[in-house]
Coordinates of C-alpha atoms and ligand atoms in Angstrom, one line a residue:
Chain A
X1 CA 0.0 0.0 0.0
X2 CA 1.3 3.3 -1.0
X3 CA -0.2 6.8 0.1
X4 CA -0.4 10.1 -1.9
X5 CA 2.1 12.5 -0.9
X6 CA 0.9 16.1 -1.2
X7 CA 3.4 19.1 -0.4
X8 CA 2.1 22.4 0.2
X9 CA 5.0 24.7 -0.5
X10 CA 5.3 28.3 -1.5
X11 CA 8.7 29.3 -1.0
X12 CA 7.7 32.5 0.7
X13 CA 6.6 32.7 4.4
X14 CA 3.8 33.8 6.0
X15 CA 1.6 33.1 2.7
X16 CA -1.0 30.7 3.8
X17 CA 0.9 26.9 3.8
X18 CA 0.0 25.7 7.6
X19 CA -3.5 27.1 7.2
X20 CA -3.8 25.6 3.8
X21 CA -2.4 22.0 5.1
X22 CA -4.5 22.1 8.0
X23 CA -7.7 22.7 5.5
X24 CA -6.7 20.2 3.4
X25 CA -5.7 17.6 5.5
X26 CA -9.3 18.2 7.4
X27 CA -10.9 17.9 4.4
X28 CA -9.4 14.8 2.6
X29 CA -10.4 13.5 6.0
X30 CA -14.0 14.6 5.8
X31 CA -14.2 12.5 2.7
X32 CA -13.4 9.2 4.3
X33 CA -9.8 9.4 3.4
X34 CA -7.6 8.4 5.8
X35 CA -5.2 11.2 5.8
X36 CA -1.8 12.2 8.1
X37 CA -0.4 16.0 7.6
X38 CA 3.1 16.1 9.1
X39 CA 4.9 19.6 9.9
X40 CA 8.2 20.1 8.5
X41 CA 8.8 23.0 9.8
X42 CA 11.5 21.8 12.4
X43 CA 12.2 24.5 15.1
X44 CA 9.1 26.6 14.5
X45 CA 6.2 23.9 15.4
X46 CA 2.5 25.9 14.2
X47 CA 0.7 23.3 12.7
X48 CA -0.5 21.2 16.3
X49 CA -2.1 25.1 17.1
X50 CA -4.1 25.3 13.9
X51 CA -5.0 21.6 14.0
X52 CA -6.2 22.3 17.9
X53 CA -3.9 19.7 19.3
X54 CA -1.0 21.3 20.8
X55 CA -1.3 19.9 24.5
X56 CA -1.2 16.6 23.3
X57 CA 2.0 16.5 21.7
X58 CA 4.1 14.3 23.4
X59 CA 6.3 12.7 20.3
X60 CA 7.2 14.2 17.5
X61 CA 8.4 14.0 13.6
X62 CA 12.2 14.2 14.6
X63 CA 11.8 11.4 17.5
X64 CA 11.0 9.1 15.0
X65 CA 12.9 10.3 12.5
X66 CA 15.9 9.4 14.8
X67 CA 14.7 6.1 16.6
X68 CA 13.7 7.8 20.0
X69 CA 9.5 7.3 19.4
X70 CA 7.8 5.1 17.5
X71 CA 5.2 5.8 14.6
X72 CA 2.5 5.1 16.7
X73 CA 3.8 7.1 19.7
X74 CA 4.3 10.4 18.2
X75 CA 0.6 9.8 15.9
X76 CA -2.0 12.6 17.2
X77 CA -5.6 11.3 16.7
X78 CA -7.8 14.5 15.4
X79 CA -10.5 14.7 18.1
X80 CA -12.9 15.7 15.3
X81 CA -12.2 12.8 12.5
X82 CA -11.2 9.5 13.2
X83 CA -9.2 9.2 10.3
X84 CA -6.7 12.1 10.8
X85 CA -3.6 12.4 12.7
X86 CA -1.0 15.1 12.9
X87 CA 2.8 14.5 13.5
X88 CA 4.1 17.4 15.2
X89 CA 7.7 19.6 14.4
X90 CA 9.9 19.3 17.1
X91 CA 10.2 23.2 19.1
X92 CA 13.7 22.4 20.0
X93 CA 16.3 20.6 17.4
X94 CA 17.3 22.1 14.4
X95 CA 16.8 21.5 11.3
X96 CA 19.5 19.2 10.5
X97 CA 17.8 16.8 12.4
X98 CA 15.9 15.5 10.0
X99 CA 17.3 13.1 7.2
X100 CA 16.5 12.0 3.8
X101 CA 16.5 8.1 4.9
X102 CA 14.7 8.7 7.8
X103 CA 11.9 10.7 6.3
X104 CA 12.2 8.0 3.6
X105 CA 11.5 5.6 6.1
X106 CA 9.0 7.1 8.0
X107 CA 6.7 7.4 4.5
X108 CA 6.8 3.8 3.9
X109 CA 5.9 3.0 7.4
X110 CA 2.8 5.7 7.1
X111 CA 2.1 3.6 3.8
X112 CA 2.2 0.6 5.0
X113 CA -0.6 1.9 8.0
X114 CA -2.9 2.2 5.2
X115 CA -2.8 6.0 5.2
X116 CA -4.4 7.4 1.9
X117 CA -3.0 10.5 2.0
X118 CA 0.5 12.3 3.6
X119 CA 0.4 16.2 3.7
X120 CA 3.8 18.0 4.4
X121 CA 3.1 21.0 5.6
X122 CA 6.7 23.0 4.1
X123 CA 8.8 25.3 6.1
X124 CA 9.4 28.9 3.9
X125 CA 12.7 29.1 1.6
X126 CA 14.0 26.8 -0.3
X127 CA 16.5 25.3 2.6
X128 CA 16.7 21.5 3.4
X129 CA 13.3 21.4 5.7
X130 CA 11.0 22.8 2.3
X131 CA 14.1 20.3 0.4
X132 CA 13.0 17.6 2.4
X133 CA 9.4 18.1 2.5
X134 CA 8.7 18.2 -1.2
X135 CA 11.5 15.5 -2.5
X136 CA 9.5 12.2 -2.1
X137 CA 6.3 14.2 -3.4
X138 CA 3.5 13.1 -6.0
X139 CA 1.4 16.2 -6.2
X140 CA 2.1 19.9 -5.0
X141 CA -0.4 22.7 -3.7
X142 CA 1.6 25.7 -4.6
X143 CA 0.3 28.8 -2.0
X144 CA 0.3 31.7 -3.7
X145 CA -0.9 35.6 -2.2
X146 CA -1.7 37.9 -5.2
X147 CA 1.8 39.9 -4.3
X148 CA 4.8 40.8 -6.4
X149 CA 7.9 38.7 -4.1
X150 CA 5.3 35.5 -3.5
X151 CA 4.3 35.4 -7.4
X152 CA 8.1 35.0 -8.3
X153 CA 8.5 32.8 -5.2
X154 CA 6.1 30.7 -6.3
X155 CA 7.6 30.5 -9.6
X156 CA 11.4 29.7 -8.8
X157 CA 9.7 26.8 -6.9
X158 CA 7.4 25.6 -9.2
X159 CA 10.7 25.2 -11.3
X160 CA 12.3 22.9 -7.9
X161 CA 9.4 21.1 -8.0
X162 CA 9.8 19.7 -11.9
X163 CA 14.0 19.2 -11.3
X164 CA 14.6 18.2 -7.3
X165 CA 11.9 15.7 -6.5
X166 CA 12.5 11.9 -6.5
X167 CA 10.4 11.7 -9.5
X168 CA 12.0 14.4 -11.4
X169 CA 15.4 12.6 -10.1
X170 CA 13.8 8.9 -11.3
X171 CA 12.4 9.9 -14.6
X172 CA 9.0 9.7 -13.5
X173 CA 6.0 11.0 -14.2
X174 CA 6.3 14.6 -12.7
X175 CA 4.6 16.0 -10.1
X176 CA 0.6 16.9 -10.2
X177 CA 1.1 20.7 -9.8
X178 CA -2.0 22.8 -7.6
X179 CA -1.8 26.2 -8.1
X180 CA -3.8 27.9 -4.8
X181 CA -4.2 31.7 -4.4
X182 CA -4.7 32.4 -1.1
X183 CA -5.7 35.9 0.3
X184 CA -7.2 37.1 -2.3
X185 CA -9.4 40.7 -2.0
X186 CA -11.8 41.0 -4.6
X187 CA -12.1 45.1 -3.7
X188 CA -8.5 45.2 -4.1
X189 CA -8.4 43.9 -7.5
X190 CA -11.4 45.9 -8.6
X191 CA -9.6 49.0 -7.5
X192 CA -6.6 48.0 -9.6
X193 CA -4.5 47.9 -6.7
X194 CA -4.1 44.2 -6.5
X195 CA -2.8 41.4 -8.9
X196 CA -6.3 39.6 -10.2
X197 CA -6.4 35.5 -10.7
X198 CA -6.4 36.0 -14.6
X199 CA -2.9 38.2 -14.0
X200 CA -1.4 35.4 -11.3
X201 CA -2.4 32.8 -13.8
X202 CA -0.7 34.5 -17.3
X203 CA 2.6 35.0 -15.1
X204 CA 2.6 31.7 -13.8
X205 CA 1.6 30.2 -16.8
X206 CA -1.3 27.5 -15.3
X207 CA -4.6 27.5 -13.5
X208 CA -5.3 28.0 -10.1
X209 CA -7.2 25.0 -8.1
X210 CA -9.0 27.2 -6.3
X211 CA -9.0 30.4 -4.9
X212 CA -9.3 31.7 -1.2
X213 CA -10.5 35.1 -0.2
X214 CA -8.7 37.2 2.5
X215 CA -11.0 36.3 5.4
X216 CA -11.3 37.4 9.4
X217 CA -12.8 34.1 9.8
X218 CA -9.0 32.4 9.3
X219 CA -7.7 34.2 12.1
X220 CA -11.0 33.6 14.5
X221 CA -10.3 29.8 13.3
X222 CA -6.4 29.9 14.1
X223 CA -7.3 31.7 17.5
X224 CA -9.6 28.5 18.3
X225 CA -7.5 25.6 17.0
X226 CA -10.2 24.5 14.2
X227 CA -8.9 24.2 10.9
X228 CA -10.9 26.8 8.5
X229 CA -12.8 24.7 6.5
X230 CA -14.8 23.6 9.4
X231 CA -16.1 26.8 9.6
X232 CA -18.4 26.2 7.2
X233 CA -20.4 29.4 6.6
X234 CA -17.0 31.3 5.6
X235 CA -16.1 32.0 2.4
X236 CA -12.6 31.0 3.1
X237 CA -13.8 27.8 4.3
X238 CA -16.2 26.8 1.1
X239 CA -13.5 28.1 -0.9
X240 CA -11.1 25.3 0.8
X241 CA -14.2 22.7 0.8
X242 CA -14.2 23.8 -3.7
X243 CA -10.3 23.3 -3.8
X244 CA -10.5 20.0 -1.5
X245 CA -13.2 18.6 -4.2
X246 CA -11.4 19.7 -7.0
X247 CA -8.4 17.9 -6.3
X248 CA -10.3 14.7 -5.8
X249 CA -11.5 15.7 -9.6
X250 CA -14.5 17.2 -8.9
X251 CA -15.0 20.0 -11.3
X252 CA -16.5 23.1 -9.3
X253 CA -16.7 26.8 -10.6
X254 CA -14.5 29.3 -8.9
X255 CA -16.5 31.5 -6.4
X256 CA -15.9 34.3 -4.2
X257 CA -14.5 36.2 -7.1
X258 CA -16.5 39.5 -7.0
X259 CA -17.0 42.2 -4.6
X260 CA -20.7 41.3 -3.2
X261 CA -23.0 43.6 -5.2
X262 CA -23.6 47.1 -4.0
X263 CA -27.0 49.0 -3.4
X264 CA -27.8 51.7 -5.5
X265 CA -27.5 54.2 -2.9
X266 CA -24.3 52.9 -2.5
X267 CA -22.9 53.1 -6.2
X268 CA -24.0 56.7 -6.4
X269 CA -22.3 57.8 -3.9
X270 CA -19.4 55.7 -4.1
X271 CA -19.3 53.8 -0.9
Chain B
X1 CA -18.0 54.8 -10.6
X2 CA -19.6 56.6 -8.2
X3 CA -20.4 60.5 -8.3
X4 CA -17.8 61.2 -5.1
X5 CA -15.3 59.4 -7.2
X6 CA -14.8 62.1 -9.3
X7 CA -13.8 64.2 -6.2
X8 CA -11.8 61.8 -4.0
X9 CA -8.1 61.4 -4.7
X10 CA -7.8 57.7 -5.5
X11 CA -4.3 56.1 -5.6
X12 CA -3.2 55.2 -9.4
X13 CA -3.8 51.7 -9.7
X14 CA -0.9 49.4 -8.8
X15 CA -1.4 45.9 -10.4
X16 CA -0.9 46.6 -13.4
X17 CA 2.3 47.7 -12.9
X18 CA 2.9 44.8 -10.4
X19 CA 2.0 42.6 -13.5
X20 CA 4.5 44.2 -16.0
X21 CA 7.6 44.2 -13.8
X22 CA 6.5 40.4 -12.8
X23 CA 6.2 39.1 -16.3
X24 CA 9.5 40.7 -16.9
X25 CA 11.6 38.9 -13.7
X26 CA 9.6 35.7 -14.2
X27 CA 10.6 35.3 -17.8
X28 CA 14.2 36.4 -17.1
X29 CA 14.8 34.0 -14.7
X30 CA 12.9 31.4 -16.1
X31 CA 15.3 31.4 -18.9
X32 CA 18.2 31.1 -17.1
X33 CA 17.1 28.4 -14.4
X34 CA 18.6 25.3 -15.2
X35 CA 21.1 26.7 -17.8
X36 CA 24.6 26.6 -16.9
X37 CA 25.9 28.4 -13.9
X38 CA 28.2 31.0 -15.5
X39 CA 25.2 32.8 -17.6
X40 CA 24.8 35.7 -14.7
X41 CA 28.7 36.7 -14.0
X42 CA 28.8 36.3 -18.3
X43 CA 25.8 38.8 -18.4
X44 CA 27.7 41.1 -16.2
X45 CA 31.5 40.8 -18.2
X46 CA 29.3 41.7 -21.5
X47 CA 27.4 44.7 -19.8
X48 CA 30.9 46.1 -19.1
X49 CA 32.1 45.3 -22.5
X50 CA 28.9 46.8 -24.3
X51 CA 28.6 49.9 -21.9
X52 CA 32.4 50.9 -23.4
X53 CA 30.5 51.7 -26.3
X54 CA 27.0 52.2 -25.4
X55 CA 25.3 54.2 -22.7
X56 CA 23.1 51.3 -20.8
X57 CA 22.2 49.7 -17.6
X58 CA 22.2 46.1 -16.8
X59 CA 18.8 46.3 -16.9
X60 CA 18.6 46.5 -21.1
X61 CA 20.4 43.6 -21.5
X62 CA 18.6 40.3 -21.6
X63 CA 19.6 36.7 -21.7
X64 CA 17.9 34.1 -23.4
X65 CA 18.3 30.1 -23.2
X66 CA 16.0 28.8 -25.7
X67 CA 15.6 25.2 -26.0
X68 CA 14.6 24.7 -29.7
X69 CA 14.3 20.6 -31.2
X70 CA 17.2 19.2 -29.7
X71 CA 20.0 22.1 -29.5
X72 CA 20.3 25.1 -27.3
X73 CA 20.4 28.8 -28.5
X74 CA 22.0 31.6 -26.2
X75 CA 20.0 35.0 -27.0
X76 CA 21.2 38.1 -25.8
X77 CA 19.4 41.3 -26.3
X78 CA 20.2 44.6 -26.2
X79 CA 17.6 47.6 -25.2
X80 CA 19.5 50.9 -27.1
X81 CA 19.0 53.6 -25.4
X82 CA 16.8 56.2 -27.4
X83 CA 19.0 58.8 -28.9
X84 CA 21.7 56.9 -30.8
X85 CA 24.6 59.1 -30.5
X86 CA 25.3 59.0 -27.3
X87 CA 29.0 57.1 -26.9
X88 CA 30.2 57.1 -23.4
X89 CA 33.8 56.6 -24.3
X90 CA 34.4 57.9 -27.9
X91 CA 35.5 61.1 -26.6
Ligands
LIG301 N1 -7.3 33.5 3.5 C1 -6.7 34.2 4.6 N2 -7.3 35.3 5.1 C2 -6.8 36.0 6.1 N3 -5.7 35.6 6.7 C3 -5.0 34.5 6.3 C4 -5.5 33.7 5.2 N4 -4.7 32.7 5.0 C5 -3.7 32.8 6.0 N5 -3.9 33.9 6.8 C6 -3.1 34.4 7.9 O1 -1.8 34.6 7.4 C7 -0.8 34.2 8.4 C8 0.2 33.2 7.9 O2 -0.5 32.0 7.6 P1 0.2 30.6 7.7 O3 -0.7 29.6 7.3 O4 0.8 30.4 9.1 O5 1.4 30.8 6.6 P2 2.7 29.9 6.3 O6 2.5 28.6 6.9 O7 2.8 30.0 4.9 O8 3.8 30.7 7.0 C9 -1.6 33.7 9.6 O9 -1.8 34.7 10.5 C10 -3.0 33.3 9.0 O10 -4.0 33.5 9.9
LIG302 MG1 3.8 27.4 8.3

């Protein structure tokens, strides 16, 4: 039994990746999947907030990784789905912790524990944590904000992702790229002060899988440690639910596009 | 457009210009990832070499790798500045 293995990478920081894994994860989950998302991001442990399961970290990704915990140890159950665990960062090591063998290994044991799905949530730059968390990859959700330094960020790793994966290294069939703009502002775009999809699209040079709108609801989810797309009257959180079933090869329109319609009284005067 | 619009001060739209300047640095580098390692210190030895006779700035000059049907072509462009007499060092 082999799982999926889905990176969510960007290259920049800050852009949307832990929120987005946590989504995704959740999701896949939702869907009878059963479904692991691991945080790379050695040193700088965020995903067990957004996932809601900090205090119950006790083992974590680098343990295994180096023999002190076993799989099952350092698995965190989701209290929500039954199919979803988290493996935690480690706070304190550094990155050089982690190993290409032992991460190696680590995926074929998650494999062989019937997981469908792996989601490596990537640590920013293009250093050996986001190295290590793309290379044994078969599909990429590239996070993208519609802003100058993460368009080009996005793009110098799109270009990693096709050359420094095990697939790209064994001839295989590449990598299933995802294009996902996140933090979008439809106002913004309107106004001509922001980059629109169709412009992050041309530059890029392929479709977006979905789009998410800049949304207060992501920070009232962070702040209570349930992944967005649970929240299921937000935008941001349908637009994940659209992105989640269009990766599983659903085809859904793009929503959330357009500022919501104005009054009349409001048009005339501009408001 | 609304009829205070006409008598607000908006901000000239930025994302067009975000857009340009991206589809520029995209396509720049683009063309050089994966091409051999020497292309952006040889971009710099020709910008001295051309600026002895031509007033420009490294941003003018482009570098191309195309990959054409089985062989590799090395572009290289040159923006020339508007007014064609103006030699920096022909004095
Ligand atoms: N769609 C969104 N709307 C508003 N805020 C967002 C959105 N996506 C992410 N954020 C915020 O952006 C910040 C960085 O997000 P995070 O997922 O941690 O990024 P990364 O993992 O790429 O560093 C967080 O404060 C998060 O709440
Ligand atoms: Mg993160």
């Amino acid at each position: 039994m082999t799982a999926e293995i889905i990176v969510v990478t960007s290259g920049k920081g800050g852009v949307g990746k832990t929120t987005t894994s946590a989504s995704l994860a959740t999701g896949l989950a939702m869907e009878g999947k059963k479904v692991v998302v691991i945080d790379f991001d050695v040193g700088l442990r965020n995903l067990d907030l957004i996932m809601g399961c900090e205090r119950r970290v006790v083992y974590d990704f680098v343990n295994v990784v180096q023999g002190e915990a076993s799989l099952k140890q350092a698995l965190i159950k989701d209290k929500r789905h039954e199919n979803l665990y988290v493996l935690a960062a480690s706070q304190t090591r550094d990155k050089e912790a982690l190993t290409q063998e032992g991460v190696e290994r680590i995926i074929n044991e998650l494999g062989e524990e019937g997981f469908d799905y792996i989601i490596c949530d990537s640590p920013a730059g293009i250093e050996k944590g986001a190295h290590l968390a793309m290379y044994f990859a078969d599909h990429a959700v590239v996070v993208v904000n519609p802003e100058v330094s993460s368009v080009r960020d996005s793009d110098r790793i799109i270009g990693l992702l096709s050359s420094k994966t095990r697939r790209a290294e064994h001839g295989k069939e590449t990598i299933t790229l995802y294009l996902l703009l996140t933090r979008y502002n439809p106002a913004r775009v309107e106004a001509g002060e922001m980059l629109s999809v169709k412009d992050v699209e041309e530059i890029l040079g392929m479709s977006v899988i979905g789009v998410i709108p800049e949304s207060q609801n992501v920070l009232a989810a962070s702040n209570s440690g349930v992944p967005v797309i649970l929240d299921t009257a937000s935008c941001a959180g349908k637009a994940y639910h659209d992105a989640v079933a269009r990766i599983l090869g659903e085809d859904r329109p793009l929503r959330f596009l357009d500022t919501p319609k104005k009054s009349l009284l409001q048009r005339m005067f501009g408001g | 457009m609304g009829i205070l619009d006409f008598l607000k001060n908006k901000p000239k739209p930025s994302a067009s210009i975000a857009k340009e300047r991206l589809r520029i640095i995209v396509a720049q580098e683009r063309s050089t990832r994966g091409g051999p390692d020497y292309l952006p210190m040889m971009r710099n030895e020709l910008l001295e070499v051309i600026k002895k006779y031509i007033c420009v700035d490294i941003e003018d000059i482009n570098i191309n790798v195309e990959h054409t049907s089985g062989h590799e072509v090395l572009e290289l462009s040159v923006a020339l500045p508007e007014s064609k007499t103006t030699p920096t060092t022909a004095i």
